[in-house]
């Protein structure tokens, strides 16, 4: 049932709802999110934890004039539904459907793309400063920051700068870890009601006005302010935010809707300085299985909405993440100086088992990618052999540290770059944009394993190098590819199949695509060689140029041609004889979200499309 949601075409439609209707609306939102995510997959527990908070914000503030930014944007499902996207919500994370994050091209209520953690407060500061400069003095900017994003370096940089801003910015701290005790919270709740109340603030302003006219008025005002501040500081952990220039309010029960609305109505009237509102929420609230396993249901595939049991998909496979984790354990068992690092992604990068087996040799630094890389550089300088496991899309956040702290100083740090390639979550999470930056890094080797066995060999080979090395692999099955395997030789490609007319070069798991395309070509009478590139850097230029003299070259990569394998090949062919080249890669620009199979089909990346294009280039009938 969605009787109330059917009537909601935008935030204005909840302004006049009764308290009972708003509570019922929360129930409908919860049921809708569970139902849709159970089919499509997505972020369940974080969204169930912010439903009442979202309703309260849209009840009190006036979006889109007031801006609400979610950090991270995967918490914005209720926000999407309440801002006119209820009818389209069943399409979330589907090709051509709604994004799983805030997306300005979808709605004027989404101020920013918010797929990476930690940037909302900086963006909010910019909007608030622009409002001030443009005379929009009544416009509010609300940054809802949770799921570890507040500990990100960018957030901390923004906090350090926040005192420069004098008004109309509200930081909502979505604290879903229950870090403040109940007794302290209860006392503070009463104090918060007083300090945010209109009467109290008007009275305080009047007292200050009168005292300033007295000989010792300034000293008395300072004393009163200190008493108010110290009282709050003794009761809650607000010192940090007060020192950063915020007025601190909270903690507030994030599931008490009437209380949230009441507090935000008062907070909206405070314009003298930025405000930090501490809201306590429960991940998975209202859903027993999500509450009991919030990490499991943070981001999930399809599941049974009644029991929470994950639905059986294709036969379980051995992923590259798991293969990397197992290989790293084997390396660490042999070499005690090996340590592992990750930035709040121990499970996703396959390091959970390593963390349990080698507790003293494992570092999870939180959502702090730059720190993670620089920290690894320090470990390497101290004689250890650090291995950083990180998603391709998040590695982009640490590129300066990769250059300055690793490559420039030739530190022997190994990077396991996971999710290197297109993924379902869309442009903020595709791992197709890092190579143009990385190929130019001095002294950095870049390897692309075809399967689990090759990954293990490459990891051990990387250890033997006294220099930085990156292993890039996709989010996919890593089961061994059953074709002949040549010994791993540093800087050399692997000829998997011989051919005389065409030479197909692939990186990593794209070997499967290359083999399938070659089989289709052979069925049409075309002799196609298949080469597993293995090393993007150092690249096997000798083999490529030899192949180019007599064969049409074809490159297949799970990245963009302009900065990956295609670029390397083009650079080599510019001044060398060749029979031509065809590139198959992701296009320039922004690749949308959706099924990777559909993305491949729409961009000519399937074996059938590749074989057809090669036949056309050769002048053969497809």
Tab-separated table of N, CA and C in Angstrom, residues 26 92 208 245 281 372 385 395 405 435 545:
chain	number	residue	atom	x	y	z
A	26	UNK	N	6.308	7.477	6.651
A	26	UNK	CA	7.586	6.810	6.946
A	26	UNK	C	7.462	5.304	6.761
A	92	UNK	N	15.473	2.191	-10.029
A	92	UNK	CA	16.751	2.626	-9.460
A	92	UNK	C	17.844	1.590	-9.715
A	208	UNK	N	22.401	40.490	25.969
A	208	UNK	CA	23.676	40.975	25.428
A	208	UNK	C	23.584	42.460	25.072
A	245	UNK	N	33.797	26.383	14.964
A	245	UNK	CA	32.953	27.507	14.577
A	245	UNK	C	31.478	27.206	14.478
A	281	UNK	N	20.982	7.705	14.651
A	281	UNK	CA	20.112	6.827	13.863
A	281	UNK	C	20.577	5.380	13.986
A	372	UNK	N	45.946	6.910	3.257
A	372	UNK	CA	46.269	5.494	3.098
A	372	UNK	C	47.525	5.316	2.249
A	385	UNK	N	56.840	-3.952	3.633
A	385	UNK	CA	56.373	-4.077	2.252
A	385	UNK	C	54.844	-3.936	2.227
A	395	UNK	N	40.931	5.244	-5.886
A	395	UNK	CA	42.354	5.524	-6.084
A	395	UNK	C	42.538	6.908	-6.700
A	405	UNK	N	54.448	10.604	-3.078
A	405	UNK	CA	54.917	9.829	-1.933
A	405	UNK	C	55.342	8.405	-2.275
A	435	UNK	N	43.565	5.070	-15.546
A	435	UNK	CA	44.760	4.770	-16.340
A	435	UNK	C	45.412	5.991	-17.001
A	545	UNK	N	55.058	-4.531	-32.279
A	545	UNK	CA	55.527	-4.016	-33.563
A	545	UNK	C	55.761	-5.147	-34.557
